[in-house]
Amino acid sequence: MQLDLQNTIVAVSSGIAPAQRAVVRISGPDTRAILDQLLVASSDSEGSLKSALLESRVARSSVHRCSLGFREATIAARIYYWPDERCYTGEASAEIHLLGALPLVERIVQRVIALGAVPAGKGEFTLRSFLAGKIDLTQAEAVLAVIEAGDDQQLVQALEQLGGNISKPVRRLRDQLLELIAHLEAGLDFVEEDIEFISQSLLESQVASIQRSLQSIDEQLNLRGVSNRQPHVVLVGLPNAGKSSLFNALLGRPRVIVSPIAGTTRDIVAENMNVEGLQIELVDTAGIEQLPNGLSSTAQKHALDAASAPRFDIHSANAATPGEMAQAMLLSQLQRADLLLYCVDLSAPLFPETDAEQVAWIRELVERPILLVGTKADRASEMTPPPLSGLSAYCPTSVSDGHTIDELKCAIRDLLANNPRELQTDAMHRTLVRCQQGIRAAMHALARAQELSHSLSGEELVAAELRIALDDLSGVIGDVHTEDILGKIFSRFCIGK
């Protein structure tokens, strides 16, 4: 990422679409000089107003006319001007609020560029705020999370992160660790003197306290990740209900074997895909054969245990038959799901009574929205919804009709958007992963420091491990960073933010 803080940058920070108002943002050392040339004073009173704005030492705003750069054309706009570092970017900056007609907005941007500014890069305004120490790295990522927020829950999480609910406790623990290192290294500097800056027992006690605090933060982040993860959409139904064909049709490519023989699918197959702008995990499962009454208690126990694990452990289910293991894995997927797609074969002459029993049992087992998907609609004589209650929606489909597949995708997206278990944005997920990596690395370094202290291996080695932990925590909040890290984070922003 190339960045020159001596440049003055400009970008449209509102949406690039016709609107009642638009905002053009400027930031950098030449902001005042650019405004001086951009603003037009057609009378003494307007000249005084312009001088009051530009010569102010505090943030000011007033309405002015801006030159469009041709035939003395001007447009009225409200100018907000921050003359010094007491602003978002930590440097002189301004905002031009004007009529949101795109030709006018583009003309103002081009005019500012002609007066000496350069187009801003992705996220450059927030990057300058970070480099100026106005916000830390997790707060900078929260800015993107606020922009991406699709509902109230996501917005609240992003605003809490912007307010420092991650960085404040990490910074406090980092400061405690820095003080410990200072005491330990002071002892090393005066090793020949009879001075003890910190005892071994106190050192180990304080390191253990920091470890417990980091463990608590990690658990909180983990809980956030469990309740806010990529949507888990599971295809379920009786054998030969058309689940695998539908799975391939949704993916847009052949991924699983399709056969008219019932029970072909025995394993769990999962693929990530984009559904109307939302990344989900789509899961194909074995047809429901034995649930709810035929599954043995052993298999049910293994399935319930597997529901809390990332993957079903086939080796732990050696007391179950292969068929029971397939059904146990299916049960675990039901409990992990955020949305269930229950498939029924519309080409069947009569709606199977078993389907009604299975749907009722699933609703009793898990409180998840269920989208009823009628498959093989091109072979159906009747398109009315099957007589099932308690379903979130009904969608007839045919794998040979792309329009019905598109309608199903829209239905999936709508149901997930209204799901109370709504999932985190991409920005929140990336922050979660990055912070957990740094915190867990710090915890490992502290554990090594404790082991070295117990074994009396030398205070130099203990101090070295504590410094590693210090760097890991500093990386979480951005006190230690590299150009590559900043490039990966801020390149995800839109221009103007």
CSV table of C-alpha atoms in Angstrom, one decimal:
chain,number,residue,atom,x,y,z
A,1,MET,CA,0.0,0.0,0.0
A,2,GLN,CA,1.5,3.3,-1.1
A,3,LEU,CA,0.6,6.3,1.1
A,4,ASP,CA,1.9,9.8,1.0
A,5,LEU,CA,0.6,11.9,3.9
A,6,GLN,CA,1.8,15.1,2.2
A,7,ASN,CA,-0.9,14.6,-0.4
A,8,THR,CA,-4.3,16.2,0.0
A,9,ILE,CA,-6.9,13.6,-0.9
A,10,VAL,CA,-10.5,14.0,-2.2
A,11,ALA,CA,-13.4,11.6,-2.7
A,12,VAL,CA,-17.1,11.3,-2.7
A,13,SER,CA,-18.1,9.9,0.7
A,14,SER,CA,-21.8,9.5,0.0
A,15,GLY,CA,-23.3,7.0,-2.3
A,16,ILE,CA,-22.5,7.2,-6.0
A,17,ALA,CA,-26.2,7.6,-7.0
A,18,PRO,CA,-28.6,10.4,-7.6
A,19,ALA,CA,-29.8,11.8,-4.3
A,20,GLN,CA,-31.1,14.9,-2.6
A,21,ARG,CA,-27.6,15.6,-1.1
A,22,ALA,CA,-24.1,14.4,-1.6
A,23,VAL,CA,-20.9,14.8,0.4
A,24,VAL,CA,-17.4,15.4,-1.0
A,25,ARG,CA,-14.6,14.9,1.5
A,26,ILE,CA,-11.1,16.6,1.5
A,27,SER,CA,-8.2,15.9,3.8
A,28,GLY,CA,-4.6,16.9,3.9
A,29,PRO,CA,-2.2,19.8,4.3
A,30,ASP,CA,-3.5,21.8,1.3
A,31,THR,CA,-7.1,21.7,2.4
A,32,ARG,CA,-7.3,25.4,3.3
A,33,ALA,CA,-5.5,26.5,0.1
A,34,ILE,CA,-7.9,24.5,-2.0
A,35,LEU,CA,-11.0,25.9,-0.2
A,36,ASP,CA,-9.6,29.4,-0.7
A,37,GLN,CA,-9.6,28.9,-4.4
A,38,LEU,CA,-12.8,26.8,-4.6
A,39,LEU,CA,-15.0,29.2,-2.7
A,40,VAL,CA,-16.3,32.3,-4.5
A,41,ALA,CA,-17.1,35.6,-2.7
A,42,SER,CA,-19.3,37.8,-4.8
A,43,SER,CA,-19.8,40.5,-2.2
A,44,ASP,CA,-18.1,41.9,0.9
A,45,SER,CA,-20.4,40.0,3.2
A,46,GLU,CA,-19.6,36.7,1.5
A,47,GLY,CA,-15.9,37.6,1.5
A,48,SER,CA,-16.1,38.1,5.3
A,49,LEU,CA,-17.9,34.9,5.7
A,50,LYS,CA,-15.3,33.0,3.7
A,51,SER,CA,-12.5,34.6,5.8
A,52,ALA,CA,-14.2,33.7,9.0
A,53,LEU,CA,-14.5,30.1,7.9
A,54,LEU,CA,-10.9,29.7,6.7
A,55,GLU,CA,-9.2,31.7,9.4
A,56,SER,CA,-11.1,29.9,12.2
A,57,ARG,CA,-9.0,27.8,14.6
A,58,VAL,CA,-12.0,25.6,15.4
A,59,ALA,CA,-14.4,23.6,13.3
A,60,ARG,CA,-16.8,25.8,11.5
A,61,SER,CA,-19.6,25.5,8.9
A,62,SER,CA,-21.3,27.9,6.6
A,63,VAL,CA,-23.0,28.1,3.2
A,64,HIS,CA,-20.8,29.3,0.2
A,65,ARG,CA,-20.8,29.2,-3.5
A,66,CYS,CA,-18.3,26.9,-5.1
A,67,SER,CA,-16.6,27.5,-8.4
A,68,LEU,CA,-17.3,24.8,-11.0
A,69,GLY,CA,-14.3,25.9,-13.1
A,70,PHE,CA,-16.0,27.0,-16.3
A,71,ARG,CA,-17.8,30.2,-17.5
A,72,GLU,CA,-18.0,31.5,-13.9
A,73,ALA,CA,-20.5,28.8,-13.0
A,74,THR,CA,-21.0,28.2,-9.3
A,75,ILE,CA,-23.2,26.1,-7.0
A,76,ALA,CA,-24.3,26.7,-3.4
A,77,ALA,CA,-23.0,24.2,-0.9
A,78,ARG,CA,-22.5,24.0,2.9
A,79,ILE,CA,-18.8,23.8,3.8
A,80,TYR,CA,-17.7,22.0,7.0
A,81,TYR,CA,-14.0,22.9,7.8
A,82,TRP,CA,-11.7,21.4,10.4
A,83,PRO,CA,-8.5,23.5,10.4
A,84,ASP,CA,-6.3,21.2,12.5
A,85,GLU,CA,-5.8,17.7,13.9
A,86,ARG,CA,-9.0,17.8,16.0
A,87,CYS,CA,-10.9,15.9,13.3
A,88,TYR,CA,-11.5,12.4,12.1
A,89,THR,CA,-8.3,12.1,10.0
A,90,GLY,CA,-6.1,14.0,12.4
A,91,GLU,CA,-5.2,16.6,9.8
A,92,ALA,CA,-6.9,19.6,8.2
A,93,SER,CA,-10.0,18.4,6.4
A,94,ALA,CA,-13.3,19.6,5.0
A,95,GLU,CA,-16.6,18.3,3.7
A,96,ILE,CA,-18.7,19.9,0.8
A,97,HIS,CA,-22.4,19.1,1.2
A,98,LEU,CA,-24.2,19.9,-2.1
A,99,LEU,CA,-27.0,18.9,-4.4
A,100,GLY,CA,-26.7,15.2,-5.1
A,101,ALA,CA,-26.8,15.5,-8.9
A,102,LEU,CA,-24.0,13.2,-10.2
A,103,PRO,CA,-22.7,15.6,-12.9
A,104,LEU,CA,-22.4,18.4,-10.3
A,105,VAL,CA,-20.7,16.1,-7.7
A,106,GLU,CA,-18.2,14.8,-10.3
A,107,ARG,CA,-17.5,18.4,-11.4
A,108,ILE,CA,-16.7,19.5,-7.9
A,109,VAL,CA,-14.4,16.5,-7.4
A,110,GLN,CA,-12.6,17.3,-10.6
A,111,ARG,CA,-12.3,20.9,-9.6
A,112,VAL,CA,-10.7,20.0,-6.3
A,113,ILE,CA,-8.3,17.7,-8.1
A,114,ALA,CA,-7.4,20.5,-10.5
A,115,LEU,CA,-6.6,22.7,-7.4
A,116,GLY,CA,-4.0,20.2,-6.1
A,117,ALA,CA,-5.7,17.3,-4.5
A,118,VAL,CA,-5.4,13.6,-5.5
A,119,PRO,CA,-8.1,11.0,-5.6
A,120,ALA,CA,-8.3,9.1,-2.3
A,121,GLY,CA,-7.6,5.4,-2.2
A,122,LYS,CA,-9.8,2.7,-0.6
A,123,GLY,CA,-10.2,3.4,3.1
A,124,GLU,CA,-7.6,6.2,3.0
A,125,PHE,CA,-9.5,8.6,5.2
A,126,THR,CA,-9.9,5.9,7.9
A,127,LEU,CA,-6.3,4.8,7.4
A,128,ARG,CA,-5.1,8.4,8.0
A,129,SER,CA,-7.3,8.5,11.2
A,130,PHE,CA,-5.5,5.3,12.3
A,131,LEU,CA,-2.0,6.5,11.6
A,132,ALA,CA,-2.8,9.8,13.4
A,133,GLY,CA,-3.7,7.8,16.5
A,134,LYS,CA,-7.4,8.9,16.4
A,135,ILE,CA,-8.6,5.2,16.4
A,136,ASP,CA,-6.9,1.9,16.8
A,137,LEU,CA,-7.0,-1.0,14.3
A,138,THR,CA,-10.0,-2.8,15.7
A,139,GLN,CA,-11.9,0.5,15.7
A,140,ALA,CA,-10.8,1.1,12.1
A,141,GLU,CA,-12.2,-2.3,11.1
A,142,ALA,CA,-15.4,-1.4,13.0
A,143,VAL,CA,-15.9,1.5,10.6
A,144,LEU,CA,-16.1,-0.9,7.8
A,145,ALA,CA,-18.4,-3.2,9.9
A,146,VAL,CA,-20.8,-0.2,10.4
A,147,ILE,CA,-20.9,0.4,6.7
A,148,GLU,CA,-21.6,-3.3,6.0
A,149,ALA,CA,-24.2,-3.7,8.8
A,150,GLY,CA,-27.4,-5.1,7.3
A,151,ASP,CA,-29.6,-5.0,10.4
A,152,ASP,CA,-29.8,-3.6,14.0
A,153,GLN,CA,-27.9,-6.5,15.6
A,154,GLN,CA,-24.9,-6.1,13.2
A,155,LEU,CA,-25.0,-2.4,13.7
A,156,VAL,CA,-25.0,-2.6,17.5
A,157,GLN,CA,-22.0,-5.1,17.4
A,158,ALA,CA,-20.1,-2.8,15.0
A,159,LEU,CA,-20.8,0.3,17.1
A,160,GLU,CA,-19.7,-1.5,20.3
A,161,GLN,CA,-16.4,-2.4,18.6
A,162,LEU,CA,-16.0,1.1,17.4
A,163,GLY,CA,-16.5,2.2,21.0
A,164,GLY,CA,-13.6,0.0,22.1
A,165,ASN,CA,-15.2,-3.1,23.6
A,166,ILE,CA,-12.3,-5.1,22.1
A,167,SER,CA,-9.4,-2.7,22.1
A,168,LYS,CA,-9.8,-1.2,25.6
A,169,PRO,CA,-9.4,-4.5,27.6
A,170,VAL,CA,-6.6,-5.6,25.3
A,171,ARG,CA,-4.8,-2.3,25.7
A,172,ARG,CA,-5.2,-2.5,29.5
A,173,LEU,CA,-3.6,-5.9,29.6
A,174,ARG,CA,-0.9,-4.8,27.3
A,175,ASP,CA,0.0,-2.0,29.7
A,176,GLN,CA,0.1,-4.4,32.6
A,177,LEU,CA,2.4,-6.7,30.7
A,178,LEU,CA,4.6,-3.7,29.7
A,179,GLU,CA,5.0,-2.8,33.4
A,180,LEU,CA,5.9,-6.4,34.3
A,181,ILE,CA,8.6,-6.4,31.6
A,182,ALA,CA,9.9,-3.1,32.9
A,183,HIS,CA,10.3,-4.6,36.4
A,184,LEU,CA,11.9,-7.8,35.1
A,185,GLU,CA,14.4,-6.0,32.9
A,186,ALA,CA,15.2,-3.5,35.6
A,187,GLY,CA,16.3,-6.5,37.7
A,188,LEU,CA,18.4,-7.8,34.9
A,189,ASP,CA,20.1,-4.4,34.6
A,190,PHE,CA,21.0,-4.5,38.3
A,191,VAL,CA,21.7,-8.2,38.6
A,192,GLU,CA,24.9,-7.6,40.6
A,193,GLU,CA,23.1,-5.4,43.1
A,194,ASP,CA,21.0,-6.8,46.0
A,195,ILE,CA,17.8,-5.3,44.6
A,196,GLU,CA,14.7,-7.3,43.8
A,197,PHE,CA,12.3,-5.3,41.6
A,198,ILE,CA,9.7,-8.1,41.4
A,199,SER,CA,9.7,-11.5,43.1
A,200,GLN,CA,9.2,-14.8,41.2
A,201,SER,CA,5.9,-15.5,43.0
A,202,LEU,CA,4.5,-12.0,42.2
A,203,LEU,CA,5.7,-12.3,38.6
A,204,GLU,CA,4.0,-15.6,38.1
A,205,SER,CA,0.8,-14.4,39.9
A,206,GLN,CA,0.5,-11.4,37.6
A,207,VAL,CA,1.2,-13.4,34.5
A,208,ALA,CA,-1.5,-15.9,35.5
A,209,SER,CA,-3.9,-13.0,36.0
A,210,ILE,CA,-3.2,-11.6,32.5
A,211,GLN,CA,-3.6,-15.1,31.1
A,212,ARG,CA,-7.1,-15.5,32.8
A,213,SER,CA,-8.2,-12.1,31.4
A,214,LEU,CA,-7.0,-13.0,27.9
A,215,GLN,CA,-8.8,-16.4,28.2
A,216,SER,CA,-12.0,-14.5,29.1
A,217,ILE,CA,-11.7,-12.2,26.1
A,218,ASP,CA,-11.0,-15.2,23.8
A,219,GLU,CA,-14.1,-16.9,25.1
A,220,GLN,CA,-16.2,-13.8,24.5
A,221,LEU,CA,-14.9,-13.6,21.0
A,222,ASN,CA,-15.6,-17.3,20.5
A,223,LEU,CA,-19.1,-16.9,21.7
A,224,ARG,CA,-19.6,-14.0,19.2
A,225,GLY,CA,-18.2,-16.3,16.5
A,226,VAL,CA,-20.5,-19.2,17.4
A,227,SER,CA,-23.6,-17.0,17.4
A,228,ASN,CA,-22.4,-15.0,14.4
A,229,ARG,CA,-21.0,-17.3,11.8
A,230,GLN,CA,-21.5,-18.0,8.2
A,231,PRO,CA,-25.1,-19.0,7.6
A,232,HIS,CA,-25.6,-22.8,7.6
A,233,VAL,CA,-28.4,-23.8,5.2
A,234,VAL,CA,-29.2,-27.6,5.2
A,235,LEU,CA,-31.2,-29.6,2.7
A,236,VAL,CA,-33.3,-32.3,4.4
A,237,GLY,CA,-36.2,-34.6,3.3
A,238,LEU,CA,-37.1,-38.2,2.6
A,239,PRO,CA,-34.8,-40.3,0.4
A,240,ASN,CA,-35.1,-39.5,-3.3
A,241,ALA,CA,-36.8,-36.2,-2.7
A,242,GLY,CA,-34.5,-34.4,-5.1
A,243,LYS,CA,-32.1,-32.9,-2.5
A,244,SER,CA,-28.9,-33.7,-4.4
A,245,SER,CA,-30.2,-32.5,-7.7
A,246,LEU,CA,-31.3,-29.3,-6.0
A,247,PHE,CA,-27.9,-29.0,-4.3
A,248,ASN,CA,-26.1,-29.1,-7.7
A,249,ALA,CA,-28.6,-26.7,-9.2
A,250,LEU,CA,-28.1,-24.1,-6.4
A,251,LEU,CA,-24.3,-24.4,-6.8
A,252,GLY,CA,-24.5,-24.2,-10.6
A,253,ARG,CA,-22.3,-27.2,-11.1
A,254,PRO,CA,-22.4,-31.0,-10.5
A,255,ARG,CA,-21.0,-31.6,-7.0
A,256,VAL,CA,-22.8,-34.7,-5.7
A,257,ILE,CA,-23.9,-37.9,-7.3
A,258,VAL,CA,-27.5,-37.9,-8.5
A,259,SER,CA,-29.3,-41.2,-8.8
A,260,PRO,CA,-33.0,-42.4,-8.9
A,261,ILE,CA,-32.0,-45.0,-6.4
A,262,ALA,CA,-33.1,-43.9,-2.9
A,263,GLY,CA,-30.5,-43.6,-0.3
A,264,THR,CA,-27.5,-42.8,-2.6
A,265,THR,CA,-26.4,-39.9,-0.4
A,266,ARG,CA,-24.9,-41.3,2.8
A,267,ASP,CA,-22.4,-38.6,3.8
A,268,ILE,CA,-22.6,-34.9,4.5
A,269,VAL,CA,-21.5,-32.7,1.6
A,270,ALA,CA,-21.0,-28.9,2.2
A,271,GLU,CA,-20.0,-26.1,-0.1
A,272,ASN,CA,-19.7,-22.3,0.3
A,273,MET,CA,-21.7,-20.3,-2.1
A,274,ASN,CA,-23.1,-16.8,-2.7
A,275,VAL,CA,-26.8,-16.4,-2.5
A,276,GLU,CA,-28.0,-12.9,-3.5
A,277,GLY,CA,-24.9,-11.2,-2.1
A,278,LEU,CA,-24.8,-13.4,1.1
A,279,GLN,CA,-22.1,-16.0,1.6
A,280,ILE,CA,-23.6,-19.2,3.0
A,281,GLU,CA,-22.6,-22.8,3.6
A,282,LEU,CA,-25.0,-25.1,1.8
A,283,VAL,CA,-25.2,-28.7,3.1
A,284,ASP,CA,-26.6,-31.8,1.4
A,285,THR,CA,-27.7,-34.6,3.8
A,286,ALA,CA,-28.8,-38.2,3.7
A,287,GLY,CA,-32.5,-38.8,3.3
A,288,ILE,CA,-34.4,-39.1,6.5
A,289,GLU,CA,-34.9,-42.9,6.9
A,290,GLN,CA,-35.2,-43.6,10.6
A,291,LEU,CA,-36.0,-40.4,12.4
A,292,PRO,CA,-37.5,-39.8,14.8
A,293,ASN,CA,-38.4,-43.3,16.2
A,294,GLY,CA,-35.9,-45.6,14.4
A,295,LEU,CA,-32.6,-44.0,15.5
A,296,SER,CA,-31.1,-45.8,18.4
A,297,SER,CA,-30.3,-44.0,21.6
A,298,THR,CA,-26.6,-44.6,21.0
A,299,ALA,CA,-26.7,-42.9,17.6
A,300,GLN,CA,-28.9,-40.1,19.0
A,301,LYS,CA,-26.4,-39.5,21.8
A,302,HIS,CA,-23.5,-39.3,19.3
A,303,ALA,CA,-25.5,-36.9,17.1
A,304,LEU,CA,-26.3,-34.6,20.0
A,305,ASP,CA,-22.6,-34.6,21.0
A,306,ALA,CA,-21.6,-33.9,17.4
A,307,ALA,CA,-23.9,-30.9,17.2
A,308,SER,CA,-21.4,-28.9,19.4
A,309,ALA,CA,-18.4,-30.1,17.4
A,310,PRO,CA,-17.1,-28.7,14.1
A,311,ARG,CA,-17.5,-32.1,12.4
A,312,PHE,CA,-19.1,-35.4,13.3
A,313,ASP,CA,-16.5,-37.8,14.6
A,314,ILE,CA,-17.2,-41.1,12.8
A,315,HIS,CA,-14.7,-42.9,15.0
A,316,SER,CA,-16.6,-42.0,18.1
A,317,ALA,CA,-19.8,-43.6,16.7
A,318,ASN,CA,-18.5,-47.2,16.5
A,319,ALA,CA,-21.5,-48.5,18.4
A,320,ALA,CA,-23.9,-47.4,15.6
A,321,THR,CA,-24.6,-49.0,12.3
A,322,PRO,CA,-23.6,-47.3,9.0
A,323,GLY,CA,-27.2,-46.3,8.4
A,324,GLU,CA,-27.5,-44.9,12.0
A,325,MET,CA,-24.2,-43.0,11.6
A,326,ALA,CA,-25.6,-41.3,8.5
A,327,GLN,CA,-28.8,-40.4,10.3
A,328,ALA,CA,-26.8,-39.2,13.3
A,329,MET,CA,-24.8,-36.9,11.1
A,330,LEU,CA,-28.0,-35.6,9.7
A,331,LEU,CA,-29.3,-34.9,13.2
A,332,SER,CA,-26.2,-33.0,14.0
A,333,GLN,CA,-26.7,-30.8,10.9
A,334,LEU,CA,-30.3,-30.1,11.9
A,335,GLN,CA,-29.1,-28.7,15.2
A,336,ARG,CA,-26.3,-26.6,13.6
A,337,ALA,CA,-28.6,-25.2,10.8
A,338,ASP,CA,-29.7,-21.6,10.6
A,339,LEU,CA,-32.2,-22.4,7.8
A,340,LEU,CA,-33.7,-25.8,6.8
A,341,LEU,CA,-34.8,-26.5,3.2
A,342,TYR,CA,-37.2,-29.4,3.6
A,343,CYS,CA,-37.6,-31.0,0.2
A,344,VAL,CA,-40.8,-32.8,-1.0
A,345,ASP,CA,-41.3,-34.5,-4.3
A,346,LEU,CA,-44.1,-32.7,-6.2
A,347,SER,CA,-44.2,-35.5,-8.8
A,348,ALA,CA,-45.3,-38.1,-6.2
A,349,PRO,CA,-49.0,-39.0,-6.7
A,350,LEU,CA,-49.8,-38.3,-3.0
A,351,PHE,CA,-48.1,-36.3,-0.4
A,352,PRO,CA,-46.4,-38.8,1.9
A,353,GLU,CA,-47.8,-38.8,5.4
A,354,THR,CA,-44.2,-39.5,6.6
A,355,ASP,CA,-43.2,-35.9,5.5
A,356,ALA,CA,-45.7,-34.4,7.9
A,357,GLU,CA,-44.4,-36.5,10.7
A,358,GLN,CA,-40.8,-35.6,10.0
A,359,VAL,CA,-41.5,-31.9,9.7
A,360,ALA,CA,-43.4,-32.0,13.0
A,361,TRP,CA,-40.5,-33.9,14.7
A,362,ILE,CA,-37.9,-31.4,13.2
A,363,ARG,CA,-39.9,-28.5,14.5
A,364,GLU,CA,-40.0,-30.1,18.0
A,365,LEU,CA,-36.3,-30.8,17.9
A,366,VAL,CA,-34.9,-27.5,16.6
A,367,GLU,CA,-36.3,-24.0,16.5
A,368,ARG,CA,-35.2,-23.1,13.0
A,369,PRO,CA,-37.0,-21.5,10.1
A,370,ILE,CA,-38.1,-24.2,7.6
A,371,LEU,CA,-38.4,-23.3,3.9
A,372,LEU,CA,-40.6,-26.0,2.2
A,373,VAL,CA,-39.1,-26.7,-1.3
A,374,GLY,CA,-41.2,-28.5,-3.8
A,375,THR,CA,-38.9,-30.4,-6.1
A,376,LYS,CA,-39.5,-31.8,-9.6
A,377,ALA,CA,-42.2,-29.1,-10.2
A,378,ASP,CA,-41.9,-29.7,-14.0
A,379,ARG,CA,-43.4,-33.1,-13.4
A,380,ALA,CA,-46.0,-32.1,-11.0
A,381,SER,CA,-49.7,-32.2,-11.7
A,382,GLU,CA,-50.6,-30.0,-8.7
A,383,MET,CA,-48.6,-26.9,-7.6
A,384,THR,CA,-50.5,-26.1,-4.4
A,385,PRO,CA,-48.4,-26.2,-1.2
A,386,PRO,CA,-48.4,-29.6,0.6
A,387,PRO,CA,-50.5,-29.6,3.7
A,388,LEU,CA,-47.8,-28.8,6.3
A,389,SER,CA,-48.1,-26.3,9.1
A,390,GLY,CA,-45.5,-24.1,10.9
A,391,LEU,CA,-43.4,-23.5,7.8
A,392,SER,CA,-41.7,-20.2,7.0
A,393,ALA,CA,-42.3,-20.2,3.3
A,394,TYR,CA,-43.0,-22.5,0.3
A,395,CYS,CA,-41.1,-22.5,-3.0
A,396,PRO,CA,-41.8,-24.9,-5.9
A,397,THR,CA,-38.7,-25.6,-8.0
A,398,SER,CA,-37.4,-27.5,-11.0
A,399,VAL,CA,-33.7,-28.0,-11.6
A,400,SER,CA,-34.5,-27.6,-15.4
A,401,ASP,CA,-36.0,-24.2,-14.8
A,402,GLY,CA,-33.4,-21.6,-13.7
A,403,HIS,CA,-36.1,-19.1,-12.9
A,404,THR,CA,-37.4,-21.2,-10.0
A,405,ILE,CA,-33.9,-21.7,-8.7
A,406,ASP,CA,-33.4,-17.9,-8.7
A,407,GLU,CA,-36.7,-17.5,-6.8
A,408,LEU,CA,-35.5,-20.1,-4.3
A,409,LYS,CA,-32.2,-18.2,-3.8
A,410,CYS,CA,-34.2,-15.0,-3.1
A,411,ALA,CA,-36.4,-16.8,-0.6
A,412,ILE,CA,-33.3,-18.2,1.2
A,413,ARG,CA,-31.8,-14.7,1.4
A,414,ASP,CA,-35.0,-13.1,2.7
A,415,LEU,CA,-35.4,-15.8,5.4
A,416,LEU,CA,-31.8,-15.4,6.6
A,417,ALA,CA,-32.2,-11.6,6.7
A,418,ASN,CA,-35.1,-12.0,9.1
A,419,ASN,CA,-33.5,-14.8,11.1
A,420,PRO,CA,-33.0,-13.8,14.8
A,421,ARG,CA,-29.7,-15.7,14.6
A,422,GLU,CA,-28.5,-13.2,11.9
A,423,LEU,CA,-24.9,-13.6,11.1
A,424,GLN,CA,-21.9,-11.3,11.2
A,425,THR,CA,-20.7,-9.2,8.3
A,426,ASP,CA,-17.5,-10.1,6.5
A,427,ALA,CA,-15.7,-7.2,8.3
A,428,MET,CA,-16.7,-8.4,11.8
A,429,HIS,CA,-15.7,-12.0,10.9
A,430,ARG,CA,-12.2,-10.9,9.8
A,431,THR,CA,-11.8,-8.8,12.9
A,432,LEU,CA,-12.8,-11.7,15.0
A,433,VAL,CA,-10.3,-14.1,13.4
A,434,ARG,CA,-7.4,-11.6,13.5
A,435,CYS,CA,-8.0,-10.7,17.1
A,436,GLN,CA,-8.3,-14.3,18.2
A,437,GLN,CA,-5.1,-15.2,16.5
A,438,GLY,CA,-3.2,-12.4,18.3
A,439,ILE,CA,-4.8,-13.2,21.7
A,440,ARG,CA,-4.1,-16.9,21.5
A,441,ALA,CA,-0.5,-16.3,20.3
A,442,ALA,CA,-0.1,-14.1,23.4
A,443,MET,CA,-1.6,-16.7,25.7
A,444,HIS,CA,0.9,-19.3,24.3
A,445,ALA,CA,3.8,-17.0,24.9
A,446,LEU,CA,2.7,-16.3,28.5
A,447,ALA,CA,2.3,-20.1,29.1
A,448,ARG,CA,5.9,-20.5,27.9
A,449,ALA,CA,7.0,-17.7,30.2
A,450,GLN,CA,5.3,-19.4,33.1
A,451,GLU,CA,7.1,-22.7,32.3
A,452,LEU,CA,10.5,-21.0,32.1
A,453,SER,CA,9.9,-19.2,35.4
A,454,HIS,CA,8.9,-22.5,37.2
A,455,SER,CA,12.0,-24.3,35.9
A,456,LEU,CA,14.2,-21.4,36.9
A,457,SER,CA,15.6,-21.2,33.3
A,458,GLY,CA,16.6,-17.6,33.6
A,459,GLU,CA,14.8,-14.2,33.7
A,460,GLU,CA,16.2,-13.3,30.3
A,461,LEU,CA,14.2,-16.1,28.7
A,462,VAL,CA,11.1,-15.2,30.7
A,463,ALA,CA,11.4,-11.6,29.6
A,464,ALA,CA,11.8,-12.6,25.9
A,465,GLU,CA,8.6,-14.6,26.0
A,466,LEU,CA,6.8,-11.7,27.7
A,467,ARG,CA,8.0,-9.4,24.9
A,468,ILE,CA,6.6,-11.8,22.3
A,469,ALA,CA,3.2,-11.7,24.1
A,470,LEU,CA,3.5,-7.9,24.2
A,471,ASP,CA,4.0,-7.8,20.5
A,472,ASP,CA,1.1,-10.1,19.9
A,473,LEU,CA,-1.3,-7.9,21.9
A,474,SER,CA,0.1,-4.8,20.3
A,475,GLY,CA,-0.7,-6.3,16.9
A,476,VAL,CA,-4.3,-6.8,17.9
A,477,ILE,CA,-4.9,-3.1,18.5
A,478,GLY,CA,-2.4,-2.0,15.8
A,479,ASP,CA,0.4,-0.5,17.9
A,480,VAL,CA,2.6,-2.9,15.9
A,481,HIS,CA,1.6,-3.3,12.3
A,482,THR,CA,3.0,-3.9,8.8
A,483,GLU,CA,2.2,-2.4,5.5
A,484,ASP,CA,0.8,-5.7,4.3
A,485,ILE,CA,-1.6,-5.9,7.2
A,486,LEU,CA,-2.8,-2.4,6.6
A,487,GLY,CA,-3.2,-3.1,2.9
A,488,LYS,CA,-5.3,-6.2,3.5
A,489,ILE,CA,-7.6,-4.3,6.0
A,490,PHE,CA,-8.1,-1.0,4.3
A,491,SER,CA,-8.3,-2.3,0.7
A,492,ARG,CA,-11.7,-3.7,1.7
A,493,PHE,CA,-13.1,-0.2,2.3
A,494,CYS,CA,-15.0,1.7,-0.4
A,495,ILE,CA,-13.4,4.9,-1.6
A,496,GLY,CA,-14.4,8.0,0.4
A,497,LYS,CA,-14.4,6.2,3.8
